Amino acid sequence: MGHSMLITFEIAIVHAKITYNSYGWYDLNGCFFVLKEELEQYGGLESYIDKVEKQEIKTEPLVIRANTGDCIELHITDTFNKEVLTKQFFAGSDPNTILYQHHGIYGAIIIEEEGATFYNPHSSEKLRSGSQAIIRRKDGTSFREFILFVHSSELSGWINYRIEPIIKRLENGKDSAYMFSSFVHGDPATPILETYPGDELVIYVLDCTYNGQGYHSFNIAGMRGHWNPNKYSLNIVEKYSTGDYLYYFEDTKNILHCLWGIIRVYGKYIENLTPLYSVKEQDFSISISPQNNDIIRHYEIIAINTAMIYNKHECLESSKIILLPIENLEMVLAGKCEPEPLILYPNDGEWIEVILHNAINTRISLKPKSLQYEPLHNSAMNIGYNEWEQTVAPGESRRYLWYADKSAKIYLEIWENSILLAE
């Protein structure tokens, strides 16, 4: 066992206007934690506030780090009310996360394993604070660490003081098929989590909702990871490939507000993102695709508009979008069989090939949940800067290929001019 260290953090509570996105949403009375040393780097408090309000500094909840066994001392000063608070405590014997708050202002202390060191992922310099880091373990391995603070209310919410409302992206009649597209709207204001193919990722999700109730579950469309409920963390060690992946929170109404963002996996080395390994060791060719002897289950389905009678009292819906196996189309149209929810039953380790035909008058897609896939062609949503069109235009067809790494039922339904696929 190593000797514990006393680590002191001088922290200021700063009061300033926080701008949440490019649409001009803001909090005129924003409050947040900042290390005093950072204030000094920017020329003092007044200069720092000026740069925040001009959006030259991107405000986020304060994240600091220590190692297990360290003694941590916090000196917190309110720059407006001159209130001073001192806290001292020992980090436990295991890596963990401590969410701290002071009158609704949030920060976190991430307790890393003994001997770990922390680096800025964009400069390789040692890191004192920040929601994104490279953590190098004492055994020589490394991982990328991301901290997402999430707040939700009935009206809106934020991730790390950033909001990207879909309702604003869809103003002026813009097509919902491109609501996550950076080609159409630019990148979201919410955090972009940058990585290279195959890097180990650890994502902490910290609930800042005022009512203190458990938050909606965190999801990444197309990636699989292990969720640790005791540490509010998702660990991703399974392979993933180049492209933009959507991360979001389970309650779909919150996606329409702002609670989503992008994980960006680069297919080549970029100058301002430090690799976990040497560039020669980095494998940029990782692909999520069937290998020899893999089983592929084939499905061909069609989306149509039809009238629906729900019961003997003839409760009628004159126009309902449904999905059918294409071999059942003539029987349903002739009234010889009733349509029912389409459920697919892949086995653990099988691939699912779906050919989707669109016989309705709007673009549609399938949203694969709890499955893995290569995002450039098979995410079924136009996400970030993925170049290939993922949705299906009226009268056209498209092929999707997904991997089921556990036994699953897959149920398909229509939602907001898109088709959701949910386990």
Coordinates of N, CA, C and O in Angstrom, one line a residue, residues 53-219:
E53 N -19.2 35.0 -20.1 CA -20.4 35.6 -20.7 C -20.3 35.9 -22.1 O -21.3 36.0 -22.9
K54 N -19.0 36.0 -22.6 CA -18.8 36.1 -24.1 C -18.7 34.8 -24.7 O -18.4 34.7 -25.9
Q55 N -18.8 33.7 -23.9 CA -18.7 32.3 -24.4 C -17.4 31.9 -24.9 O -17.2 31.0 -25.7
E56 N -16.3 32.7 -24.4 CA -15.0 32.3 -24.7 C -14.5 31.2 -23.8 O -13.5 30.5 -24.1
I57 N -15.1 31.0 -22.7 CA -14.9 29.9 -21.8 C -16.2 29.1 -21.7 O -17.3 29.6 -21.5
K58 N -16.0 27.7 -21.9 CA -17.2 26.9 -21.9 C -17.4 26.3 -20.5 O -16.6 25.5 -20.0
T59 N -18.4 26.8 -19.8 CA -18.7 26.4 -18.4 C -19.2 25.0 -18.3 O -20.0 24.6 -19.1
E60 N -18.7 24.3 -17.3 CA -19.2 23.0 -17.0 C -19.1 22.7 -15.5 O -18.4 23.4 -14.8
P61 N -19.9 21.8 -15.0 CA -19.7 21.4 -13.5 C -18.3 21.0 -13.3 O -17.6 20.4 -14.1
L62 N -17.7 21.4 -12.1 CA -16.4 21.1 -11.7 C -16.2 19.6 -11.4 O -16.9 19.1 -10.6
V63 N -15.2 19.0 -12.0 CA -14.8 17.6 -11.8 C -13.3 17.6 -11.3 O -12.4 18.1 -12.1
I64 N -13.0 17.1 -10.1 CA -11.7 17.0 -9.6 C -11.4 15.5 -9.3 O -12.4 14.7 -9.2
R65 N -10.1 15.1 -9.3 CA -9.8 13.7 -9.1 C -8.8 13.5 -8.0 O -7.9 14.4 -7.7
A66 N -8.8 12.4 -7.4 CA -7.8 11.9 -6.4 C -7.7 10.4 -6.5 O -8.5 9.8 -7.2
N67 N -6.7 9.9 -5.8 CA -6.6 8.4 -5.7 C -7.1 7.9 -4.4 O -7.3 8.5 -3.4
T68 N -7.4 6.6 -4.5 CA -7.9 5.9 -3.3 C -6.9 6.1 -2.1 O -5.7 6.0 -2.3
G69 N -7.4 6.4 -0.9 CA -6.6 6.5 0.2 C -6.1 7.9 0.5 O -5.6 8.3 1.5
D70 N -6.3 8.8 -0.5 CA -5.8 10.2 -0.4 C -6.7 11.0 0.6 O -7.9 10.6 0.8
C71 N -6.2 11.9 1.3 CA -7.0 12.9 2.1 C -7.3 14.1 1.3 O -6.3 14.7 0.8
I72 N -8.5 14.4 1.2 CA -9.0 15.5 0.3 C -9.5 16.7 1.2 O -10.3 16.5 2.0
E73 N -9.0 17.9 0.9 CA -9.4 19.0 1.6 C -10.0 20.1 0.6 O -9.3 20.4 -0.3
L74 N -11.2 20.5 0.8 CA -11.8 21.5 0.0 C -12.0 22.8 0.7 O -12.5 22.8 1.8
H75 N -11.6 23.9 0.1 CA -11.8 25.2 0.6 C -12.7 25.9 -0.4 O -12.2 26.2 -1.5
I76 N -13.9 26.2 -0.1 CA -14.9 26.7 -1.0 C -15.3 28.1 -0.6 O -15.7 28.4 0.5
T77 N -15.1 29.1 -1.5 CA -15.4 30.5 -1.2 C -16.5 31.0 -2.2 O -16.3 30.8 -3.5
D78 N -17.5 31.6 -1.7 CA -18.5 32.2 -2.6 C -18.1 33.6 -2.9 O -18.0 34.5 -2.1
T79 N -17.8 33.9 -4.2 CA -17.2 35.2 -4.6 C -18.2 36.3 -4.5 O -17.9 37.5 -4.6
F80 N -19.5 36.0 -4.3 CA -20.5 37.0 -4.2 C -20.9 37.3 -2.8 O -20.9 38.4 -2.3
N81 N -21.1 36.2 -2.0 CA -21.6 36.4 -0.6 C -20.4 36.3 0.4 O -20.6 36.5 1.6
K82 N -19.2 36.0 -0.1 CA -18.0 35.8 0.8 C -18.3 34.7 1.9 O -17.8 34.8 3.0
E83 N -19.0 33.7 1.5 CA -19.2 32.6 2.5 C -18.1 31.6 2.3 O -17.8 31.2 1.1
V84 N -17.5 31.1 3.3 CA -16.3 30.2 3.2 C -16.7 28.9 3.9 O -17.2 28.9 5.0
L85 N -16.4 27.8 3.2 CA -16.7 26.5 3.7 C -15.5 25.6 3.5 O -14.8 25.6 2.4
T86 N -15.1 24.8 4.5 CA -14.0 23.9 4.5 C -14.5 22.5 4.7 O -15.2 22.3 5.7
K87 N -14.1 21.5 3.9 CA -14.4 20.1 4.1 C -13.2 19.3 3.9 O -12.3 19.5 3.1
Q88 N -13.0 18.3 4.8 CA -11.9 17.3 4.7 C -12.4 15.9 4.9 O -13.2 15.6 5.7
F89 N -11.9 15.0 4.0 CA -12.3 13.6 4.1 C -11.3 12.7 3.4 O -10.5 13.2 2.6
F90 N -11.4 11.4 3.7 CA -10.5 10.5 3.1 C -11.2 9.7 2.0 O -12.4 9.4 2.2
A91 N -10.5 9.6 0.9 CA -11.1 8.7 -0.2 C -11.1 7.3 0.3 O -10.2 6.9 1.1
G92 N -12.1 6.5 -0.1 CA -12.2 5.1 0.4 C -11.1 4.2 -0.2 O -10.2 4.7 -0.9
S93 N -11.3 3.0 0.0 CA -10.3 2.0 -0.5 C -10.5 1.5 -1.9 O -9.8 0.7 -2.4
D94 N -11.7 1.9 -2.5 CA -12.0 1.5 -3.8 C -12.3 2.8 -4.7 O -12.8 3.8 -4.2
P95 N -12.1 2.7 -6.0 CA -12.5 3.8 -6.9 C -13.9 4.0 -6.8 O -14.8 3.1 -6.6
N96 N -14.3 5.3 -6.8 CA -15.7 5.7 -6.6 C -15.9 7.1 -7.1 O -15.0 7.8 -7.5
T97 N -17.2 7.5 -7.1 CA -17.5 8.9 -7.5 C -18.3 9.6 -6.4 O -19.2 9.0 -5.8
I98 N -18.0 10.8 -6.1 CA -18.7 11.6 -5.1 C -19.3 12.8 -5.7 O -18.6 13.6 -6.3
L99 N -20.6 12.8 -5.7 CA -21.3 14.0 -6.2 C -21.5 15.0 -5.1 O -22.0 14.6 -4.0
Y100 N -21.0 16.2 -5.2 CA -21.1 17.2 -4.2 C -21.9 18.4 -4.7 O -21.8 18.7 -5.9
Q101 N -22.7 18.9 -3.8 CA -23.5 20.1 -4.2 C -23.6 21.1 -3.0 O -23.5 20.7 -1.9
H102 N -23.8 22.3 -3.4 CA -23.8 23.4 -2.4 C -24.9 24.4 -2.9 O -24.7 25.1 -3.9
H103 N -26.1 24.4 -2.3 CA -27.2 25.2 -2.7 C -27.5 25.1 -4.1 O -27.7 26.1 -4.9
G104 N -27.6 23.8 -4.6 CA -27.9 23.6 -6.0 C -26.8 23.7 -7.0 O -27.1 23.7 -8.2
I105 N -25.6 24.0 -6.6 CA -24.4 24.0 -7.5 C -23.7 22.7 -7.4 O -23.5 22.1 -6.3
Y106 N -23.3 22.1 -8.6 CA -22.9 20.7 -8.6 C -21.4 20.6 -9.0 O -20.9 21.4 -9.8
G107 N -20.8 19.6 -8.5 CA -19.4 19.2 -8.8 C -19.3 17.7 -8.5 O -20.2 17.1 -7.9
A108 N -18.1 17.2 -8.8 CA -17.8 15.8 -8.5 C -16.4 15.6 -8.2 O -15.5 16.3 -8.7
I109 N -16.1 14.6 -7.3 CA -14.8 14.1 -7.0 C -14.7 12.7 -7.5 O -15.5 11.8 -7.0
I110 N -13.9 12.4 -8.5 CA -13.7 11.0 -9.0 C -12.5 10.4 -8.3 O -11.4 10.9 -8.4
I111 N -12.7 9.3 -7.5 CA -11.7 8.6 -6.8 C -11.2 7.5 -7.7 O -11.9 6.5 -8.0
E112 N -10.0 7.7 -8.2 CA -9.4 6.7 -9.1 C -8.6 5.7 -8.3 O -8.4 5.8 -7.1
E113 N -8.2 4.6 -8.9 CA -7.4 3.6 -8.2 C -6.0 4.1 -7.8 O -5.5 5.1 -8.3
E114 N -5.5 3.5 -6.8 CA -4.2 3.9 -6.3 C -3.1 3.8 -7.4 O -3.1 2.9 -8.2
G115 N -2.3 4.9 -7.5 CA -1.3 5.0 -8.5 C -1.7 5.5 -9.8 O -0.8 5.7 -10.7
A116 N -3.0 5.7 -10.1 CA -3.4 6.2 -11.4 C -3.0 7.6 -11.5 O -3.0 8.4 -10.6
T117 N -2.8 8.0 -12.8 CA -2.5 9.4 -13.1 C -3.5 9.9 -14.1 O -4.1 9.1 -14.9
F118 N -3.7 11.3 -14.2 CA -4.8 11.8 -15.0 C -4.3 12.9 -16.0 O -3.5 13.7 -15.6
Y119 N -4.8 12.8 -17.2 CA -4.2 13.7 -18.3 C -5.4 14.3 -19.1 O -6.4 13.7 -19.2
N120 N -5.1 15.5 -19.6 CA -6.0 16.2 -20.5 C -6.0 15.4 -21.8 O -4.9 15.2 -22.4
P121 N -7.2 14.9 -22.3 CA -7.2 14.2 -23.5 C -6.9 15.0 -24.8 O -6.6 14.4 -25.8
H122 N -6.9 16.3 -24.7 CA -6.6 17.1 -25.8 C -5.2 17.8 -25.9 O -4.8 18.3 -26.9
S123 N -4.5 17.6 -24.8 CA -3.1 18.2 -24.8 C -2.1 17.3 -24.2 O -0.9 17.6 -24.3
S124 N -2.5 16.2 -23.6 CA -1.6 15.2 -22.9 C -1.0 15.8 -21.6 O -0.1 15.1 -21.0
E125 N -1.3 17.0 -21.2 CA -0.8 17.5 -20.0 C -1.5 16.9 -18.8 O -2.6 16.5 -18.9
K126 N -0.8 17.0 -17.6 CA -1.5 16.5 -16.4 C -2.7 17.3 -16.1 O -2.7 18.5 -16.3
L127 N -3.7 16.7 -15.5 CA -5.0 17.3 -15.4 C -5.4 17.6 -14.0 O -5.3 16.7 -13.1
R128 N -5.8 18.9 -13.7 CA -6.2 19.2 -12.3 C -7.8 19.1 -12.2 O -8.3 18.7 -11.2
S129 N -8.5 19.4 -13.3 CA -9.9 19.3 -13.3 C -10.4 19.2 -14.7 O -9.7 19.5 -15.7
G130 N -11.6 18.7 -14.8 CA -12.2 18.5 -16.2 C -13.1 17.3 -16.2 O -12.9 16.3 -15.6
S131 N -14.2 17.4 -17.0 CA -15.2 16.3 -17.2 C -14.7 15.2 -18.1 O -15.3 14.2 -18.2
Q132 N -13.6 15.5 -18.8 CA -13.0 14.5 -19.7 C -11.6 14.3 -19.4 O -10.9 15.3 -19.2
A133 N -11.1 13.0 -19.4 CA -9.8 12.8 -19.0 C -9.3 11.4 -19.6 O -10.1 10.6 -19.9
I134 N -8.0 11.3 -19.7 CA -7.3 10.0 -19.9 C -6.8 9.6 -18.5 O -6.1 10.3 -17.9
I135 N -7.2 8.4 -18.1 CA -6.7 7.8 -16.8 C -5.7 6.7 -17.2 O -6.0 5.7 -17.9
R136 N -4.5 6.8 -16.7 CA -3.4 5.8 -16.9 C -3.3 5.0 -15.6 O -2.9 5.6 -14.5
R137 N -3.6 3.8 -15.6 CA -3.4 2.9 -14.4 C -2.0 2.6 -14.2 O -1.1 2.7 -15.1
K138 N -1.7 2.2 -12.9 CA -0.3 1.9 -12.6 C 0.2 0.6 -13.3 O 1.4 0.4 -13.4
D139 N -0.7 -0.2 -13.8 CA -0.3 -1.4 -14.6 C 0.1 -1.1 -16.0 O 0.4 -2.0 -16.8
G140 N -0.1 0.2 -16.4 CA 0.3 0.6 -17.8 C -0.9 0.8 -18.7 O -0.8 1.3 -19.8
T141 N -2.1 0.2 -18.4 CA -3.2 0.3 -19.2 C -3.9 1.7 -19.0 O -3.7 2.4 -18.0
S142 N -4.7 2.1 -20.0 CA -5.4 3.4 -19.9 C -6.8 3.3 -20.4 O -7.2 2.4 -21.1
F143 N -7.6 4.3 -20.0 CA -9.0 4.4 -20.5 C -9.4 5.9 -20.6 O -8.7 6.8 -19.9
R144 N -10.4 6.1 -21.3 CA -11.0 7.5 -21.4 C -12.1 7.6 -20.5 O -13.0 6.7 -20.4
E145 N -12.2 8.7 -19.7 CA -13.2 8.9 -18.7 C -14.0 10.1 -19.0 O -13.5 11.2 -19.3
F146 N -15.3 10.0 -19.0 CA -16.3 11.1 -19.3 C -17.3 11.2 -18.1 O -17.8 10.2 -17.7
I147 N -17.5 12.4 -17.7 CA -18.5 12.7 -16.6 C -19.6 13.5 -17.2 O -19.4 14.6 -17.7
L148 N -20.8 12.9 -17.1 CA -22.0 13.6 -17.5 C -22.9 13.9 -16.4 O -23.5 13.0 -15.7
F149 N -23.1 15.2 -16.1 CA -24.0 15.7 -15.1 C -25.4 15.9 -15.8 O -25.4 16.6 -16.8
V150 N -26.4 15.4 -15.3 CA -27.7 15.5 -16.0 C -28.8 16.1 -15.0 O -28.9 15.7 -13.9
H151 N -29.5 17.1 -15.5 CA -30.6 17.7 -14.8 C -31.8 17.7 -15.7 O -31.8 18.0 -16.9
S152 N -33.0 17.3 -15.1 CA -34.2 17.2 -15.8 C -35.3 17.9 -15.1 O -35.4 17.9 -13.8
S153 N -36.2 18.6 -15.8 CA -37.4 19.1 -15.2 C -38.6 18.9 -16.2 O -38.3 18.4 -17.3
E154 N -39.8 19.3 -15.9 CA -40.9 19.1 -16.8 C -40.8 19.9 -18.0 O -41.3 19.5 -19.1
L155 N -40.1 21.0 -18.0 CA -39.9 21.9 -19.1 C -38.7 21.7 -19.9 O -38.7 21.8 -21.2
S156 N -37.6 21.3 -19.3 CA -36.3 21.2 -20.0 C -35.4 20.4 -19.2 O -35.7 19.6 -18.3
G157 N -34.1 20.5 -19.5 CA -33.0 19.8 -18.7 C -31.7 20.2 -19.4 O -31.6 20.9 -20.4
W158 N -30.6 19.7 -18.8 CA -29.3 20.0 -19.4 C -28.3 18.8 -19.1 O -28.5 18.0 -18.2
I159 N -27.3 18.8 -19.9 CA -26.2 17.9 -19.7 C -24.9 18.8 -19.6 O -24.6 19.4 -20.6
N160 N -24.3 18.8 -18.4 CA -23.1 19.6 -18.2 C -23.3 21.1 -18.6 O -22.5 21.7 -19.3
Y161 N -24.5 21.6 -18.2 CA -24.9 23.0 -18.5 C -25.0 23.2 -20.0 O -24.9 24.4 -20.5
R162 N -25.4 22.2 -20.8 CA -25.6 22.3 -22.2 C -26.9 21.7 -22.6 O -27.3 20.7 -22.1
I163 N -27.6 22.4 -23.5 CA -29.0 22.0 -23.9 C -29.0 22.0 -25.5 O -28.5 22.9 -26.1
E164 N -29.5 20.9 -26.0 CA -29.7 20.9 -27.5 C -31.1 20.4 -27.8 O -31.4 19.2 -28.0
P165 N -32.1 21.3 -27.8 CA -33.5 20.9 -27.9 C -33.9 20.5 -29.4 O -33.7 21.3 -30.3
I166 N -34.4 19.3 -29.5 CA -34.9 18.9 -30.8 C -36.0 19.8 -31.4 O -36.1 20.0 -32.6
I167 N -36.8 20.3 -30.5 CA -37.9 21.2 -31.0 C -37.4 22.4 -31.7 O -38.0 22.9 -32.7
K168 N -36.2 22.9 -31.4 CA -35.6 24.0 -32.1 C -35.0 23.5 -33.4 O -35.1 24.2 -34.4
R169 N -34.5 22.3 -33.4 CA -33.9 21.8 -34.7 C -35.0 21.5 -35.7 O -34.7 21.5 -36.9
L170 N -36.2 21.3 -35.3 CA -37.3 21.0 -36.2 C -38.2 22.2 -36.6 O -39.2 22.0 -37.2
E171 N -37.7 23.4 -36.1 CA -38.5 24.6 -36.5 C -38.4 24.8 -38.0 O -37.5 24.3 -38.7
N172 N -39.4 25.6 -38.5 CA -39.4 25.9 -39.9 C -39.6 24.7 -40.8 O -39.1 24.7 -42.0
G173 N -40.3 23.7 -40.3 CA -40.7 22.6 -41.1 C -39.5 21.6 -41.5 O -39.6 20.9 -42.5
K174 N -38.4 21.7 -40.7 CA -37.3 20.8 -41.1 C -37.6 19.3 -40.8 O -38.4 19.0 -39.9
D175 N -37.1 18.5 -41.7 CA -37.4 17.1 -41.7 C -36.9 16.4 -40.4 O -35.7 16.5 -40.1
S176 N -37.8 15.7 -39.7 CA -37.4 15.0 -38.5 C -36.4 13.8 -38.8 O -35.8 13.4 -37.8
A177 N -36.3 13.4 -40.0 CA -35.3 12.4 -40.3 C -33.9 12.8 -40.1 O -33.0 12.0 -40.0
Y178 N -33.7 14.1 -40.0 CA -32.3 14.7 -39.9 C -32.2 15.5 -38.5 O -31.3 16.3 -38.4
M179 N -33.0 15.1 -37.5 CA -33.0 15.9 -36.3 C -31.6 15.7 -35.5 O -31.2 16.6 -34.8
F180 N -30.9 14.6 -35.7 CA -29.6 14.4 -35.1 C -28.5 14.6 -36.0 O -27.3 14.4 -35.6
S181 N -28.7 15.1 -37.2 CA -27.7 15.3 -38.2 C -26.9 16.6 -38.0 O -27.4 17.7 -37.9
S182 N -25.6 16.4 -37.9 CA -24.7 17.6 -37.8 C -24.5 18.2 -39.2 O -24.1 19.4 -39.2
F183 N -24.7 17.5 -40.3 CA -24.6 18.1 -41.6 C -25.7 19.1 -41.7 O -25.5 20.2 -42.4
V184 N -26.9 18.9 -41.2 CA -28.0 19.8 -41.3 C -28.0 20.9 -40.3 O -28.2 22.1 -40.6
H185 N -27.7 20.5 -39.0 CA -27.9 21.5 -37.9 C -26.6 21.8 -37.2 O -26.6 22.7 -36.3
G186 N -25.4 21.2 -37.6 CA -24.2 21.4 -36.8 C -24.2 20.5 -35.6 O -25.2 19.9 -35.3
D187 N -23.1 20.4 -34.9 CA -23.0 19.5 -33.7 C -23.9 20.0 -32.6 O -24.1 21.3 -32.5
P188 N -24.4 19.2 -31.8 CA -25.2 19.6 -30.6 C -24.3 20.4 -29.6 O -23.1 20.2 -29.6
A189 N -25.0 21.2 -28.8 CA -24.3 21.9 -27.7 C -23.8 21.0 -26.6 O -22.9 21.3 -25.9
T190 N -24.5 19.9 -26.5 CA -24.2 18.9 -25.4 C -22.8 18.3 -25.7 O -22.3 18.3 -26.8
P191 N -22.2 17.7 -24.7 CA -20.8 17.2 -24.8 C -20.7 16.2 -26.0 O -21.5 15.3 -26.1
I192 N -19.6 16.4 -26.8 CA -19.2 15.4 -27.8 C -18.1 14.6 -27.1 O -17.1 15.1 -26.6
L193 N -18.3 13.3 -27.0 CA -17.4 12.4 -26.4 C -16.5 11.8 -27.5 O -17.0 11.0 -28.3
E194 N -15.2 12.2 -27.5 CA -14.3 11.8 -28.6 C -13.4 10.6 -28.2 O -12.9 10.6 -27.1
T195 N -13.2 9.7 -29.2 CA -12.4 8.5 -28.9 C -11.9 7.9 -30.2 O -12.3 8.4 -31.3
Y196 N -11.1 6.9 -30.1 CA -10.7 6.1 -31.3 C -11.2 4.7 -31.1 O -11.6 4.3 -30.0
P197 N -11.3 4.0 -32.3 CA -12.0 2.6 -32.2 C -11.3 1.7 -31.2 O -10.1 1.6 -31.1
G198 N -12.1 1.1 -30.4 CA -11.6 0.1 -29.4 C -11.1 0.6 -28.1 O -10.8 -0.2 -27.3
D199 N -11.0 1.9 -27.9 CA -10.5 2.4 -26.7 C -11.5 2.1 -25.6 O -12.7 2.1 -25.8
E200 N -11.0 1.7 -24.4 CA -11.8 1.5 -23.2 C -12.4 2.8 -22.8 O -11.7 3.8 -22.7
L201 N -13.7 2.8 -22.5 CA -14.4 4.0 -22.1 C -15.1 3.8 -20.7 O -15.6 2.7 -20.5
V202 N -15.0 4.8 -19.9 CA -15.8 4.8 -18.6 C -16.6 6.1 -18.6 O -16.0 7.2 -18.7
I203 N -17.9 6.0 -18.5 CA -18.8 7.1 -18.5 C -19.6 7.1 -17.2 O -20.3 6.2 -16.9
Y204 N -19.4 8.2 -16.4 CA -20.2 8.4 -15.2 C -21.4 9.3 -15.5 O -21.2 10.3 -16.1
V205 N -22.5 8.9 -15.0 CA -23.7 9.6 -15.2 C -24.2 10.1 -13.8 O -24.6 9.2 -13.0
L206 N -24.2 11.4 -13.5 CA -24.5 11.9 -12.2 C -25.8 12.7 -12.3 O -25.9 13.7 -13.0
D207 N -26.8 12.3 -11.5 CA -28.1 12.9 -11.5 C -28.2 14.2 -10.7 O -27.9 14.1 -9.4
C208 N -28.4 15.3 -11.3 CA -28.6 16.6 -10.6 C -30.0 17.0 -10.5 O -30.3 18.2 -10.2
T209 N -31.0 16.1 -10.8 CA -32.4 16.5 -10.7 C -32.8 16.9 -9.3 O -32.4 16.2 -8.4
Y210 N -33.5 18.0 -9.2 CA -33.7 18.5 -7.8 C -34.5 17.6 -6.9 O -34.4 17.6 -5.7
N211 N -35.4 16.8 -7.5 CA -36.3 16.0 -6.7 C -35.6 14.8 -6.1 O -36.1 14.0 -5.3
G212 N -34.3 14.6 -6.5 CA -33.5 13.5 -5.9 C -33.9 12.1 -6.4 O -33.3 11.1 -5.9
Q213 N -34.9 12.0 -7.2 CA -35.3 10.6 -7.6 C -34.3 10.1 -8.7 O -33.6 10.8 -9.4
G214 N -34.3 8.8 -8.8 CA -33.4 8.1 -9.8 C -33.7 8.6 -11.2 O -34.9 8.8 -11.6
Y215 N -32.7 8.8 -12.0 CA -32.8 9.3 -13.3 C -33.1 8.3 -14.3 O -32.9 7.1 -14.1
H216 N -33.5 8.7 -15.5 CA -33.8 7.8 -16.6 C -32.5 7.1 -17.0 O -31.4 7.6 -16.9
S217 N -32.6 5.9 -17.5 CA -31.4 5.1 -17.8 C -30.6 5.7 -19.0 O -31.2 6.3 -19.9
F218 N -29.3 5.5 -19.0 CA -28.4 6.1 -20.0 C -28.2 5.0 -21.1 O -28.0 3.9 -20.8
N219 N -28.3 5.4 -22.3 CA -28.2 4.5 -23.5 C -27.2 5.1 -24.5 O -27.1 6.3 -24.7

